[in-house]
């Protein structure tokens, strides 16, 4: 990935499993018309990840305020640092970048594992409600590990340790200062919230646009789904989410939700068709997701649910 140019719009600064950058072009026609007509001013994204849809929307429409949620604490603290202390962050990160790029591949690996170990051994008892400058160093580690790990997968095991192996890149952009500065500017109109997506139920008002991108429903018992955090998101959680969706519909919010189509693996699997039966369900062609061992047919669909 090349560093951004001055004239490009802000884009996700992390590579994230399930990131929607590849689908943005196809998603756009599903956005509510109130974005174009400028009758929608508030945006909510309860499963933020790398925020591909958030960036697309704030770059193209007049959004006055946004609320972004995720229950991955490292992700959230990194967003908060980009929002509040981007210059210090760039200072720390560009030093690590220089150190890394000056090394031979083997030594780069050692540096990677050194940072990973330090990251895993540092206390993670951060008070998410209270921002502190101590988070800058940790956010730099998150970005460094994300840009140099294998596959760019920010993966944690059941104990919450980051365990991706080192990646092998020739010339990775670790500190994309131009983009980070733009992201920081955009985040000034966002509230970044650590916690469960269901908080959106209390926060959202009628007329807001909410996009849900929950973790994919595990394909089968044998698929080793990469978890984003210590928490899992199985069928029970998908069901709870559909209830939250229904309640927000009653509140008068504009809702869009995407998920991997279970029919990719089993054409008779109507799981989401049943769960979101009162709403509009469309299917769009998606690229194969990282790590997906889905059937060999090559075509993978994503479902898009809307209440408008
Ligand atoms: C499919 S990813 C979102 C990807 C995002 N749309 C993008 O473009 O990168 C799902 C995200 O939901 C988060 N998540 C999982 N369970 C959650 C929960 N109960 N509440 C809030 N966020 C959750 C994960 O940490 C992950 O970042």
CSV table of C-alpha atoms and ligand atoms in Angstrom, one decimal:
chain,number,residue,atom,x,y,z
A,1,UNK,CA,0.0,0.0,0.0
A,2,UNK,CA,1.4,3.4,-1.1
A,3,UNK,CA,1.3,6.4,1.2
A,4,UNK,CA,-1.6,8.7,0.4
A,5,UNK,CA,-1.4,11.8,-1.8
A,6,UNK,CA,-2.5,15.2,-0.6
A,7,UNK,CA,-5.5,15.3,-2.9
A,8,UNK,CA,-6.9,11.9,-1.9
A,9,UNK,CA,-9.8,11.6,0.6
A,10,UNK,CA,-9.2,10.2,4.1
A,11,UNK,CA,-9.4,6.4,4.1
A,12,UNK,CA,-9.2,3.6,6.7
A,13,UNK,CA,-5.8,3.7,8.4
A,14,UNK,CA,-5.9,0.0,9.6
A,15,UNK,CA,-6.3,-3.2,7.7
A,16,UNK,CA,-9.2,-5.1,9.3
A,17,UNK,CA,-10.7,-8.5,8.9
A,18,UNK,CA,-14.1,-8.0,7.3
A,19,UNK,CA,-13.1,-4.5,6.1
A,20,UNK,CA,-15.6,-3.3,3.5
A,21,UNK,CA,-13.3,-1.1,1.3
A,22,UNK,CA,-13.8,-3.6,-1.6
A,23,UNK,CA,-17.6,-3.3,-1.4
A,24,UNK,CA,-18.0,0.4,-1.1
A,25,UNK,CA,-18.9,1.0,-4.8
A,26,UNK,CA,-21.6,-1.6,-4.5
A,27,UNK,CA,-22.9,-0.3,-1.1
A,28,UNK,CA,-23.4,3.2,-2.3
A,29,UNK,CA,-26.7,2.6,-4.1
A,30,UNK,CA,-28.1,1.1,-0.9
A,31,UNK,CA,-27.5,4.3,1.2
A,32,UNK,CA,-30.7,6.1,2.1
A,33,UNK,CA,-31.7,9.0,-0.2
A,34,UNK,CA,-31.7,11.4,2.8
A,35,UNK,CA,-27.9,11.5,2.6
A,36,UNK,CA,-28.0,13.0,-0.9
A,37,UNK,CA,-31.0,15.2,0.0
A,38,UNK,CA,-29.2,16.4,3.1
A,39,UNK,CA,-32.0,15.5,5.4
A,40,UNK,CA,-29.9,13.0,7.3
A,41,UNK,CA,-27.2,14.7,9.5
A,42,UNK,CA,-26.3,12.0,12.0
A,43,UNK,CA,-24.4,8.8,11.3
A,44,UNK,CA,-23.8,5.8,13.6
A,45,UNK,CA,-21.6,2.8,13.1
A,46,UNK,CA,-21.8,0.3,15.9
A,47,UNK,CA,-19.3,-2.3,14.5
A,48,UNK,CA,-16.6,0.1,13.4
A,49,UNK,CA,-13.6,-2.0,12.5
A,50,UNK,CA,-11.5,0.0,10.0
A,51,UNK,CA,-14.6,2.2,9.3
A,52,UNK,CA,-14.6,1.9,5.4
A,53,UNK,CA,-18.3,3.0,5.2
A,54,UNK,CA,-17.8,5.8,7.8
A,55,UNK,CA,-15.0,7.3,5.7
A,56,UNK,CA,-17.0,7.0,2.5
A,57,UNK,CA,-20.0,8.7,4.0
A,58,UNK,CA,-18.2,11.6,5.7
A,59,UNK,CA,-16.2,12.2,2.5
A,60,UNK,CA,-19.3,12.4,0.3
A,61,UNK,CA,-22.2,13.7,2.4
A,62,UNK,CA,-22.9,16.4,4.8
A,63,UNK,CA,-22.8,14.6,8.1
A,64,UNK,CA,-22.7,16.9,11.2
A,65,UNK,CA,-22.0,14.3,13.8
A,66,UNK,CA,-21.1,10.6,14.0
A,67,UNK,CA,-21.0,8.0,16.8
A,68,UNK,CA,-18.6,5.1,16.3
A,69,UNK,CA,-18.6,2.0,18.5
A,70,UNK,CA,-16.5,-1.2,18.7
A,71,UNK,CA,-15.9,-3.6,21.6
A,72,UNK,CA,-12.2,-4.1,20.6
A,73,UNK,CA,-10.4,-1.9,23.1
A,74,UNK,CA,-7.2,-1.7,21.2
A,75,UNK,CA,-9.0,-0.5,18.1
A,76,UNK,CA,-10.9,2.1,20.0
A,77,UNK,CA,-7.9,3.5,21.9
A,78,UNK,CA,-6.1,3.8,18.5
A,79,UNK,CA,-8.9,5.8,17.0
A,80,UNK,CA,-9.0,8.0,20.1
A,81,UNK,CA,-5.3,8.7,19.8
A,82,UNK,CA,-5.6,9.5,16.1
A,83,UNK,CA,-8.5,11.9,17.0
A,84,UNK,CA,-6.7,13.6,19.8
A,85,UNK,CA,-3.0,13.4,19.5
A,86,UNK,CA,-2.2,12.7,15.9
A,87,UNK,CA,1.0,14.7,15.7
A,88,UNK,CA,2.6,13.0,18.7
A,89,UNK,CA,1.4,9.6,17.2
A,90,UNK,CA,3.1,10.4,13.9
A,91,UNK,CA,6.2,11.3,15.8
A,92,UNK,CA,6.4,7.9,17.5
A,93,UNK,CA,5.2,5.9,14.5
A,94,UNK,CA,7.6,7.5,12.0
A,95,UNK,CA,10.5,6.6,14.4
A,96,UNK,CA,9.4,3.0,14.5
A,97,UNK,CA,9.0,3.0,10.7
A,98,UNK,CA,12.5,4.3,10.1
A,99,UNK,CA,13.9,1.8,12.5
A,100,UNK,CA,12.1,-1.1,10.8
A,101,UNK,CA,12.8,-0.1,7.2
A,102,UNK,CA,16.6,0.3,8.0
A,103,UNK,CA,16.8,-3.4,8.9
A,104,UNK,CA,17.3,-6.6,6.9
A,105,UNK,CA,14.3,-9.0,6.7
A,106,UNK,CA,15.6,-11.2,9.6
A,107,UNK,CA,16.2,-8.3,11.9
A,108,UNK,CA,12.8,-6.9,11.0
A,109,UNK,CA,11.2,-10.1,12.2
A,110,UNK,CA,13.0,-9.8,15.5
A,111,UNK,CA,11.8,-6.2,15.9
A,112,UNK,CA,8.3,-7.3,15.1
A,113,UNK,CA,8.3,-10.0,17.8
A,114,UNK,CA,9.9,-7.6,20.3
A,115,UNK,CA,7.1,-5.1,19.8
A,116,UNK,CA,4.5,-7.8,19.9
A,117,UNK,CA,5.8,-9.2,23.1
A,118,UNK,CA,6.0,-5.7,24.7
A,119,UNK,CA,2.4,-5.1,23.5
A,120,UNK,CA,1.1,-8.3,25.0
A,121,UNK,CA,2.9,-7.8,28.3
A,122,UNK,CA,1.9,-4.3,28.9
A,123,UNK,CA,-1.1,-4.0,31.2
A,124,UNK,CA,-4.3,-3.6,29.2
A,125,UNK,CA,-6.1,-2.1,32.1
A,126,UNK,CA,-6.8,1.2,30.3
A,127,UNK,CA,-9.6,3.3,31.5
A,128,UNK,CA,-11.5,3.7,28.2
A,129,UNK,CA,-13.5,6.5,29.7
A,130,UNK,CA,-10.5,8.6,30.5
A,131,UNK,CA,-8.2,9.5,27.7
A,132,UNK,CA,-4.5,9.7,28.6
A,133,UNK,CA,-1.3,10.5,26.7
A,134,UNK,CA,0.0,7.0,27.8
A,135,UNK,CA,-2.1,5.6,25.0
A,136,UNK,CA,0.0,7.2,22.2
A,137,UNK,CA,2.7,4.6,22.4
A,138,UNK,CA,0.2,1.8,22.5
A,139,UNK,CA,-1.6,3.2,19.5
A,140,UNK,CA,1.7,3.3,17.6
A,141,UNK,CA,2.3,-0.3,18.4
A,142,UNK,CA,-1.2,-1.3,17.2
A,143,UNK,CA,-0.6,0.5,13.9
A,144,UNK,CA,2.9,-0.9,13.5
A,145,UNK,CA,1.8,-4.5,14.2
A,146,UNK,CA,-1.2,-4.1,11.9
A,147,UNK,CA,1.0,-2.9,9.0
A,148,UNK,CA,3.8,-5.5,9.5
A,149,UNK,CA,2.0,-8.6,10.6
A,150,UNK,CA,1.1,-11.6,8.4
A,151,UNK,CA,-2.0,-10.8,6.3
A,152,UNK,CA,-2.7,-7.6,8.3
A,153,UNK,CA,-5.0,-9.5,10.6
A,154,UNK,CA,-5.3,-8.1,14.0
A,155,UNK,CA,-6.1,-11.3,15.6
A,156,UNK,CA,-6.3,-12.1,19.3
A,157,UNK,CA,-6.5,-15.5,21.1
A,158,UNK,CA,-9.0,-16.4,23.8
A,159,UNK,CA,-6.7,-14.7,26.4
A,160,UNK,CA,-6.8,-11.5,24.5
A,161,UNK,CA,-3.2,-11.8,23.3
A,162,UNK,CA,-2.3,-10.5,19.8
A,163,UNK,CA,-0.7,-13.6,18.1
A,164,UNK,CA,-0.3,-12.9,14.4
A,165,UNK,CA,3.1,-13.9,13.1
A,166,UNK,CA,5.4,-11.5,11.3
A,167,UNK,CA,4.6,-10.6,7.7
A,168,UNK,CA,7.1,-10.3,4.9
A,169,UNK,CA,6.8,-7.0,3.2
A,170,UNK,CA,9.4,-5.2,1.0
A,171,UNK,CA,8.5,-1.6,1.8
A,172,UNK,CA,5.5,-1.3,3.9
A,173,UNK,CA,4.0,2.2,4.6
A,174,UNK,CA,3.8,2.1,8.4
A,175,UNK,CA,3.3,5.8,9.0
A,176,UNK,CA,1.0,7.3,6.4
A,177,UNK,CA,1.2,10.8,7.9
A,178,UNK,CA,-0.9,12.5,5.2
A,179,UNK,CA,-3.8,10.1,5.7
A,180,UNK,CA,-3.5,10.1,9.5
A,181,UNK,CA,-3.8,13.9,9.6
A,182,UNK,CA,-6.9,13.8,7.4
A,183,UNK,CA,-8.5,11.0,9.4
A,184,UNK,CA,-7.8,13.0,12.6
A,185,UNK,CA,-9.6,16.1,11.1
A,186,UNK,CA,-12.6,14.0,10.1
A,187,UNK,CA,-12.7,12.3,13.5
A,188,UNK,CA,-13.1,15.7,15.2
A,189,UNK,CA,-16.8,15.4,14.4
A,190,UNK,CA,-17.1,11.9,15.7
A,191,UNK,CA,-17.6,10.4,19.2
A,192,UNK,CA,-15.6,7.2,19.6
A,193,UNK,CA,-17.1,4.7,22.0
A,194,UNK,CA,-15.7,1.6,23.5
A,195,UNK,CA,-18.4,-1.0,24.1
A,196,UNK,CA,-21.2,-3.2,22.9
A,197,UNK,CA,-23.1,-2.2,19.8
A,198,UNK,CA,-26.4,-2.3,21.7
A,199,UNK,CA,-25.5,1.1,23.2
A,200,UNK,CA,-26.7,2.5,19.9
A,201,UNK,CA,-30.2,1.7,21.0
A,202,UNK,CA,-30.1,4.4,23.7
A,203,UNK,CA,-28.1,6.9,21.7
A,204,UNK,CA,-29.7,7.0,18.2
A,205,UNK,CA,-32.5,9.4,17.4
A,206,UNK,CA,-35.1,9.3,14.7
A,207,UNK,CA,-33.8,10.3,11.3
A,208,UNK,CA,-30.3,9.1,11.9
A,209,UNK,CA,-28.5,6.7,9.6
A,210,UNK,CA,-27.1,3.5,11.2
A,211,UNK,CA,-24.9,1.0,9.3
A,212,UNK,CA,-24.3,-2.4,11.0
A,213,UNK,CA,-21.5,-4.6,10.0
A,214,UNK,CA,-21.4,-7.4,12.6
A,215,UNK,CA,-18.8,-10.2,12.7
A,216,UNK,CA,-19.7,-12.8,10.1
A,217,UNK,CA,-21.8,-15.8,11.3
A,218,UNK,CA,-19.3,-18.6,11.6
A,219,UNK,CA,-19.6,-20.8,8.5
A,220,UNK,CA,-19.5,-24.1,10.2
A,221,UNK,CA,-18.3,-25.7,13.4
A,222,UNK,CA,-15.0,-26.6,11.7
A,223,UNK,CA,-14.3,-23.2,10.3
A,224,UNK,CA,-11.7,-21.4,12.5
A,225,UNK,CA,-13.3,-18.0,12.5
A,226,UNK,CA,-10.8,-15.3,13.3
A,227,UNK,CA,-12.1,-13.5,16.3
A,228,UNK,CA,-11.6,-9.8,16.6
A,229,UNK,CA,-11.5,-9.8,20.3
A,230,UNK,CA,-12.3,-12.1,23.3
A,231,UNK,CA,-16.0,-12.1,22.5
A,232,UNK,CA,-17.7,-14.3,20.0
A,233,UNK,CA,-20.6,-13.5,17.8
A,234,UNK,CA,-22.7,-16.7,17.2
A,235,UNK,CA,-26.3,-17.2,16.2
A,236,UNK,CA,-27.6,-16.1,19.5
A,237,UNK,CA,-25.9,-12.7,19.1
A,238,UNK,CA,-27.1,-12.4,15.5
A,239,UNK,CA,-30.6,-12.9,16.8
A,240,UNK,CA,-30.2,-10.3,19.6
A,241,UNK,CA,-28.9,-7.9,16.9
A,242,UNK,CA,-32.0,-8.4,14.8
A,243,UNK,CA,-34.1,-7.4,17.8
A,244,UNK,CA,-32.0,-4.2,18.2
A,245,UNK,CA,-32.5,-3.6,14.5
A,246,UNK,CA,-36.3,-4.0,14.8
A,247,UNK,CA,-36.4,-1.6,17.8
A,248,UNK,CA,-34.4,1.0,16.0
A,249,UNK,CA,-36.7,0.7,13.0
A,250,UNK,CA,-39.6,1.5,15.3
A,251,UNK,CA,-37.7,4.5,16.5
A,252,UNK,CA,-37.5,5.9,13.0
A,253,UNK,CA,-33.9,5.5,12.2
A,254,UNK,CA,-32.6,4.6,8.7
A,255,UNK,CA,-30.9,1.2,8.9
A,256,UNK,CA,-28.5,-0.8,6.7
A,257,UNK,CA,-26.9,-4.0,7.7
A,258,UNK,CA,-24.5,-6.4,5.8
A,259,UNK,CA,-23.4,-9.9,6.4
A,260,UNK,CA,-21.9,-12.8,4.5
A,261,UNK,CA,-24.6,-14.8,2.8
A,262,UNK,CA,-24.9,-18.2,4.4
A,263,UNK,CA,-26.1,-19.4,1.0
A,264,UNK,CA,-22.5,-19.2,-0.2
A,265,UNK,CA,-22.1,-22.5,1.6
A,266,UNK,CA,-25.5,-23.9,1.7
A,267,UNK,CA,-28.1,-22.8,-0.8
A,268,UNK,CA,-30.9,-23.8,1.5
A,269,UNK,CA,-29.7,-21.8,4.4
A,270,UNK,CA,-32.3,-19.0,4.9
A,271,UNK,CA,-31.0,-17.8,8.2
A,272,UNK,CA,-30.9,-14.1,7.5
A,273,UNK,CA,-33.9,-14.2,5.2
A,274,UNK,CA,-35.9,-15.4,8.2
A,275,UNK,CA,-34.2,-13.1,10.7
A,276,UNK,CA,-34.8,-10.0,8.7
A,277,UNK,CA,-38.0,-11.1,7.0
A,278,UNK,CA,-39.9,-7.8,7.5
A,279,UNK,CA,-37.2,-5.7,5.7
A,280,UNK,CA,-35.6,-5.5,2.3
A,281,UNK,CA,-32.8,-8.0,1.6
A,282,UNK,CA,-30.5,-7.7,-1.4
A,283,UNK,CA,-27.6,-9.9,-2.4
A,284,UNK,CA,-24.4,-8.4,-4.0
A,285,UNK,CA,-21.4,-10.1,-5.4
A,286,UNK,CA,-18.4,-9.8,-3.1
A,287,UNK,CA,-14.8,-10.8,-3.3
A,288,UNK,CA,-13.6,-13.7,-1.3
A,289,UNK,CA,-12.9,-12.6,2.2
A,290,UNK,CA,-9.5,-13.2,3.8
A,291,UNK,CA,-9.4,-16.5,5.5
A,292,UNK,CA,-12.6,-17.7,4.0
A,293,UNK,CA,-12.6,-21.4,3.2
A,294,UNK,CA,-16.0,-21.1,1.5
A,295,UNK,CA,-16.9,-23.6,-1.2
A,296,UNK,CA,-14.9,-23.7,-4.3
A,297,UNK,CA,-17.6,-22.1,-6.5
A,298,UNK,CA,-15.7,-18.9,-6.4
A,299,UNK,CA,-18.7,-16.6,-6.2
A,300,UNK,CA,-19.3,-15.1,-2.8
A,301,UNK,CA,-22.3,-13.0,-2.0
A,302,UNK,CA,-22.9,-10.5,0.7
A,303,UNK,CA,-26.4,-9.7,1.9
A,304,UNK,CA,-27.5,-6.1,2.5
A,305,UNK,CA,-30.6,-5.5,4.7
A,306,UNK,CA,-32.3,-2.1,4.7
A,307,UNK,CA,-35.5,-0.8,6.3
A,308,UNK,CA,-36.2,1.9,3.7
B,1,LIG,C1,-17.0,-7.1,10.2
B,1,LIG,S1,-16.1,-6.1,11.3
B,1,LIG,C2,-16.5,-4.5,10.8
B,1,LIG,C3,-15.6,-4.1,9.6
B,1,LIG,C4,-15.8,-2.7,9.2
B,1,LIG,N1,-17.1,-2.4,8.5
B,1,LIG,C5,-14.7,-2.3,8.2
B,1,LIG,O1,-14.9,-1.8,7.1
B,1,LIG,O2,-13.5,-2.5,8.6
B,1,LIG,C6,-16.9,-6.3,12.9
B,1,LIG,C7,-16.4,-5.4,14.0
B,1,LIG,O3,-17.3,-5.5,15.1
B,1,LIG,C8,-16.6,-5.5,16.3
B,1,LIG,N2,-17.5,-6.2,17.3
B,1,LIG,C9,-17.6,-7.5,17.5
B,1,LIG,N3,-18.6,-7.7,18.5
B,1,LIG,C10,-19.0,-6.5,18.9
B,1,LIG,C11,-20.0,-6.1,19.8
B,1,LIG,N4,-20.7,-6.9,20.5
B,1,LIG,N5,-20.2,-4.7,20.0
B,1,LIG,C12,-19.5,-3.9,19.2
B,1,LIG,N6,-18.5,-4.2,18.3
B,1,LIG,C13,-18.3,-5.5,18.1
B,1,LIG,C14,-15.3,-6.2,16.0
B,1,LIG,O4,-14.3,-5.8,16.9
B,1,LIG,C15,-15.1,-5.8,14.6
B,1,LIG,O5,-14.2,-4.6,14.5
